[in-house]
Amino acid sequence: MPLLLSIASEADMDELTKTQFAAFYPHEVFHDILWPGPPTSENLAKSKNRQLAWMAADGHSTYLKVTDTGTGEIVAGAKWCVYDKDPNRSAVLTVDWYGDEGSEDRAYAQYLIDEFNGRRTERMKGSYCLLDICFCNPTHHRRGAGAQLVKWGCDRADEMGVQAFVEATLTGRRLYEKHGFVVTEAVDLKAERWPDRPLIQYLFMHRPARGKGNGKVTEDDTNGVNDLKSVERVNEANGVADVDVLVNGNGTNGVYDADGHA
């Protein structure tokens, strides 16, 4: 049956959270830091409540859902952040949901969050749109749900004439490239303090401003471009027949986007 894209509400958060965990758990390391599993009733409730709190506090975010019109099931979701002016990213997100206070688990989680958000603060300037999270239930891959979710935010960016950003997996790269995103850095997160923790990799992707603007690349449009050598490494990697083996051996890496939903 056809898929319907629409704005999600607070009433959708229970089902959206379940869909999110279906997309990411247990293979996405970074997701498990942000939204600890397994998807028990208790953990789902905690994740849902944090999402609701963030939704209420952030007037720049729009939560989307894709519904199978035949069954009524929410099969995919996303969160787009739309900024018509430079947001204040000086505040530090303190991890209080992972591990015990003072534990190595919590310190490691804080390191990842600081690294992740530090890149956002450094590169996302001025007005822009950010695809903060995008996911699809694996049983509904290849139906076009992801493309609908990505296009929604790209259309907003074009209407505003601003740039857009997303952090992607290697296997999710193709979907975003189809919508005009380009890789600007291949990020490896591995700290000497935690040698036994898994390597987390993702692609920082940027979509230059177009549409309402004059179409010219400005200084703001290049804020996301960084570490071209790492981009070359990714481009070379994509020449391998099976790129899945390049990301933790199975095509997953612990970052937000869900693969195979184009």
Short mmCIF file of C-alpha atoms in Angstrom, two decimals:
data_model
loop_
_atom_site.label_atom_id
_atom_site.label_comp_id
_atom_site.label_asym_id
_atom_site.label_seq_id
_atom_site.Cartn_x
_atom_site.Cartn_y
_atom_site.Cartn_z
CA MET A 1 0.00 0.00 0.00
CA PRO A 2 1.11 3.64 -0.50
CA LEU A 3 3.22 5.42 2.10
CA LEU A 4 2.11 8.74 3.57
CA LEU A 5 4.53 11.36 4.89
CA SER A 6 3.19 13.65 7.62
CA ILE A 7 4.19 15.66 10.69
CA ALA A 8 4.46 13.53 13.83
CA SER A 9 2.85 14.55 17.10
CA GLU A 10 3.42 13.64 20.74
CA ALA A 11 0.82 10.89 20.34
CA ASP A 12 3.07 9.19 17.76
CA MET A 13 6.12 8.98 20.01
CA ASP A 14 5.41 5.53 21.42
CA GLU A 15 5.30 3.96 17.97
CA LEU A 16 8.08 6.12 16.56
CA THR A 17 10.39 5.07 19.38
CA LYS A 18 9.67 1.40 18.70
CA THR A 19 10.37 1.94 14.99
CA GLN A 20 13.61 3.72 15.84
CA PHE A 21 14.83 0.81 17.96
CA ALA A 22 13.79 -1.66 15.25
CA ALA A 23 16.05 0.25 12.86
CA PHE A 24 19.09 0.60 15.12
CA TYR A 25 19.18 -1.99 17.90
CA PRO A 26 21.45 -3.86 18.55
CA HIS A 27 23.93 -3.13 15.77
CA GLU A 28 24.32 0.67 16.00
CA VAL A 29 26.85 1.43 18.73
CA PHE A 30 26.32 5.18 18.87
CA HIS A 31 22.55 4.82 18.97
CA ASP A 32 22.89 2.57 22.01
CA ILE A 33 24.83 5.36 23.72
CA LEU A 34 22.17 7.95 22.94
CA TRP A 35 19.20 5.67 23.44
CA PRO A 36 20.26 2.71 25.62
CA GLY A 37 18.75 -0.68 24.87
CA PRO A 38 17.54 -3.33 24.82
CA PRO A 39 14.04 -2.16 23.78
CA THR A 40 12.32 -3.20 26.99
CA SER A 41 9.18 -1.36 28.07
CA GLU A 42 11.26 0.59 30.59
CA ASN A 43 13.95 1.64 28.11
CA LEU A 44 11.42 2.53 25.43
CA ALA A 45 9.55 4.70 27.91
CA LYS A 46 12.76 6.48 28.98
CA SER A 47 13.73 7.15 25.36
CA LYS A 48 10.25 8.36 24.48
CA ASN A 49 10.15 10.73 27.44
CA ARG A 50 13.53 12.23 26.53
CA GLN A 51 12.34 12.73 22.96
CA LEU A 52 9.19 14.43 24.21
CA ALA A 53 11.22 16.71 26.49
CA TRP A 54 13.52 17.67 23.63
CA MET A 55 10.54 18.20 21.32
CA ALA A 56 8.96 20.58 23.82
CA ALA A 57 12.18 22.50 24.42
CA ASP A 58 13.29 22.90 20.79
CA GLY A 59 11.09 25.09 18.65
CA HIS A 60 13.32 24.52 15.62
CA SER A 61 12.68 20.78 15.29
CA THR A 62 10.07 18.99 13.19
CA TYR A 63 9.43 15.30 13.73
CA LEU A 64 8.19 13.38 10.69
CA LYS A 65 6.57 10.00 10.23
CA VAL A 66 5.90 7.78 7.23
CA THR A 67 2.80 5.63 7.58
CA ASP A 68 1.72 2.57 5.60
CA THR A 69 -1.78 3.62 4.57
CA GLY A 70 -2.89 0.01 4.33
CA THR A 71 -2.00 -1.02 7.87
CA GLY A 72 -1.67 2.29 9.69
CA GLU A 73 1.82 1.29 10.84
CA ILE A 74 4.50 3.95 11.22
CA VAL A 75 7.34 2.48 9.17
CA ALA A 76 9.88 5.32 9.30
CA GLY A 77 10.62 8.61 10.99
CA ALA A 78 12.99 11.54 11.06
CA LYS A 79 13.79 14.75 12.89
CA TRP A 80 14.72 17.84 10.90
CA CYS A 81 16.09 20.94 12.62
CA VAL A 82 15.44 24.13 10.65
CA TYR A 83 17.37 27.23 11.72
CA ASP A 84 16.57 30.60 10.16
CA LYS A 85 19.45 32.11 12.11
CA ASP A 86 22.64 30.82 13.71
CA PRO A 87 21.63 28.78 16.80
CA ASN A 88 23.53 29.07 20.06
CA ARG A 89 25.49 25.83 20.36
CA SER A 90 27.62 26.96 23.28
CA ALA A 91 25.69 24.86 25.79
CA VAL A 92 27.20 21.45 26.52
CA LEU A 93 24.89 18.44 26.41
CA THR A 94 25.59 16.61 29.66
CA VAL A 95 25.11 12.85 29.54
CA ASP A 96 22.93 11.82 32.46
CA TRP A 97 21.14 8.88 30.88
CA TYR A 98 23.99 6.42 30.24
CA GLY A 99 25.97 4.54 32.87
CA ASP A 100 26.36 5.47 36.51
CA GLU A 101 27.60 8.86 37.63
CA GLY A 102 31.41 8.85 37.73
CA SER A 103 31.67 5.58 35.77
CA GLU A 104 33.84 4.89 32.74
CA ASP A 105 30.71 4.15 30.73
CA ARG A 106 29.40 7.64 31.35
CA ALA A 107 32.77 9.25 30.67
CA TYR A 108 32.99 7.40 27.36
CA ALA A 109 29.48 8.47 26.40
CA GLN A 110 30.31 12.09 27.23
CA TYR A 111 33.44 11.86 25.06
CA LEU A 112 31.38 10.68 22.09
CA ILE A 113 28.73 13.35 22.55
CA ASP A 114 31.37 16.08 22.88
CA GLU A 115 33.18 14.91 19.74
CA PHE A 116 29.95 14.65 17.79
CA ASN A 117 28.51 18.00 18.86
CA GLY A 118 31.89 19.70 18.60
CA ARG A 119 31.92 19.11 14.86
CA ARG A 120 28.43 20.53 14.59
CA THR A 121 29.41 23.67 16.49
CA GLU A 122 32.51 24.15 14.36
CA ARG A 123 30.93 23.62 10.95
CA MET A 124 27.25 24.47 11.12
CA LYS A 125 27.06 28.25 10.92
CA GLY A 126 24.39 30.75 9.96
CA SER A 127 21.01 29.55 8.70
CA TYR A 128 20.78 25.86 7.79
CA CYS A 129 18.77 22.65 7.98
CA LEU A 130 20.02 19.56 9.83
CA LEU A 131 18.75 16.01 9.47
CA ASP A 132 19.31 15.03 13.09
CA ILE A 133 17.96 11.49 12.88
CA CYS A 134 16.42 9.33 10.17
CA PHE A 135 15.31 5.72 10.51
CA CYS A 136 13.21 3.03 8.88
CA ASN A 137 11.93 -0.32 10.11
CA PRO A 138 14.07 -2.92 8.27
CA THR A 139 10.96 -4.80 7.16
CA HIS A 140 10.01 -1.75 5.07
CA HIS A 141 13.32 -0.96 3.40
CA ARG A 142 13.34 -0.16 -0.33
CA ARG A 143 9.87 1.38 -0.33
CA GLY A 144 10.96 5.00 -0.61
CA ALA A 145 10.27 6.06 2.97
CA GLY A 146 13.78 7.40 3.50
CA ALA A 147 13.68 9.40 0.29
CA GLN A 148 10.47 11.09 1.38
CA LEU A 149 11.95 12.02 4.74
CA VAL A 150 15.16 13.42 3.24
CA LYS A 151 13.33 15.34 0.51
CA TRP A 152 11.11 17.10 3.05
CA GLY A 153 14.07 18.83 4.69
CA CYS A 154 15.87 19.49 1.41
CA ASP A 155 12.76 21.23 0.14
CA ARG A 156 12.72 23.42 3.27
CA ALA A 157 16.40 24.25 2.74
CA ASP A 158 15.76 25.19 -0.89
CA GLU A 159 12.79 27.36 0.05
CA MET A 160 15.05 29.22 2.49
CA GLY A 161 18.08 29.19 0.21
CA VAL A 162 20.28 27.65 2.91
CA GLN A 163 22.68 24.74 3.30
CA ALA A 164 21.89 21.39 4.93
CA PHE A 165 23.83 18.78 6.88
CA VAL A 166 23.58 15.12 7.86
CA GLU A 167 25.87 12.60 9.57
CA ALA A 168 25.64 9.34 7.62
CA THR A 169 26.83 5.75 7.54
CA LEU A 170 28.82 4.54 4.54
CA THR A 171 25.90 2.51 3.31
CA GLY A 172 23.49 5.40 3.87
CA ARG A 173 25.68 7.71 1.80
CA ARG A 174 23.98 6.94 -1.52
CA LEU A 175 20.55 8.08 -0.37
CA TYR A 176 21.88 11.46 0.68
CA GLU A 177 23.98 11.91 -2.44
CA LYS A 178 20.83 11.49 -4.51
CA HIS A 179 19.50 14.58 -2.74
CA GLY A 180 22.61 16.69 -3.26
CA PHE A 181 24.70 15.97 -0.18
CA VAL A 182 28.46 15.48 -0.51
CA VAL A 183 30.92 13.90 1.92
CA THR A 184 33.16 16.44 3.61
CA GLU A 185 34.83 14.23 6.22
CA ALA A 186 35.07 10.57 7.14
CA VAL A 187 35.06 10.63 10.93
CA ASP A 188 36.74 7.99 13.10
CA LEU A 189 36.01 8.12 16.83
CA LYS A 190 38.49 6.09 18.86
CA ALA A 191 40.05 7.31 22.11
CA GLU A 192 43.27 5.94 23.61
CA ARG A 193 41.61 5.97 27.02
CA TRP A 194 39.16 3.29 25.86
CA PRO A 195 41.11 0.96 23.54
CA ASP A 196 38.58 -1.85 23.93
CA ARG A 197 35.64 0.25 22.79
CA PRO A 198 34.55 -0.25 19.16
CA LEU A 199 35.65 2.16 16.46
CA ILE A 200 32.78 4.44 15.50
CA GLN A 201 32.81 5.80 11.96
CA TYR A 202 30.48 8.10 10.11
CA LEU A 203 30.41 10.53 7.20
CA PHE A 204 29.90 14.23 7.73
CA MET A 205 27.84 15.35 4.72
CA HIS A 206 27.00 18.82 3.47
CA ARG A 207 24.49 20.11 0.92
CA PRO A 208 25.29 23.60 -0.40
CA ALA A 209 22.60 26.26 -0.50
CA ARG A 210 20.43 26.40 -3.58
CA GLY A 211 16.88 27.34 -4.52
CA LYS A 212 15.79 30.72 -3.18
CA GLY A 213 19.37 31.95 -2.92
CA ASN A 214 21.49 32.93 -5.90
CA GLY A 215 22.92 29.45 -6.25
CA LYS A 216 26.48 30.56 -5.58
CA VAL A 217 28.57 28.78 -3.00
CA THR A 218 29.34 31.18 -0.16
CA GLU A 219 31.80 31.05 2.72
CA ASP A 220 29.01 29.71 4.93
CA ASP A 221 28.44 26.90 2.42
CA THR A 222 32.00 25.66 2.93
CA ASN A 223 31.88 25.50 6.73
CA GLY A 224 31.22 21.78 6.64
CA VAL A 225 34.15 20.94 4.36
CA ASN A 226 36.97 19.40 6.35
CA ASP A 227 39.70 16.79 6.05
CA LEU A 228 39.68 16.13 2.31
CA LYS A 229 42.11 13.24 2.75
CA SER A 230 39.50 11.39 4.76
CA VAL A 231 36.99 12.04 1.97
CA GLU A 232 39.42 10.56 -0.54
CA ARG A 233 39.70 7.50 1.69
CA VAL A 234 35.94 7.08 1.66
CA ASN A 235 35.77 7.54 -2.10
CA GLU A 236 38.43 4.88 -2.56
CA ALA A 237 36.57 2.60 -0.18
CA ASN A 238 33.45 2.85 -2.27
CA GLY A 239 35.32 1.16 -5.08
CA VAL A 240 35.24 -2.05 -3.05
CA ALA A 241 32.49 -4.44 -4.14
CA ASP A 242 31.01 -4.78 -0.67
CA VAL A 243 31.35 -1.57 1.33
CA ASP A 244 29.60 -3.21 4.28
CA VAL A 245 32.83 -4.89 5.33
CA LEU A 246 34.47 -1.48 5.65
CA VAL A 247 32.24 -0.41 8.52
CA ASN A 248 32.76 -2.56 11.59
CA GLY A 249 32.57 -5.62 9.38
CA ASN A 250 28.83 -5.44 8.75
CA GLY A 251 27.84 -2.05 7.44
CA THR A 252 26.93 -0.47 10.76
CA ASN A 253 28.72 2.18 12.73
CA GLY A 254 26.62 3.65 15.47
CA VAL A 255 25.43 6.88 13.91
CA TYR A 256 21.95 8.18 13.34
CA ASP A 257 20.79 7.31 9.86
CA ALA A 258 19.16 4.04 8.81
CA ASP A 259 20.40 2.30 5.67
CA GLY A 260 18.56 0.80 2.74
CA HIS A 261 15.43 2.86 2.93
CA ALA A 262 15.73 4.74 -0.35
#
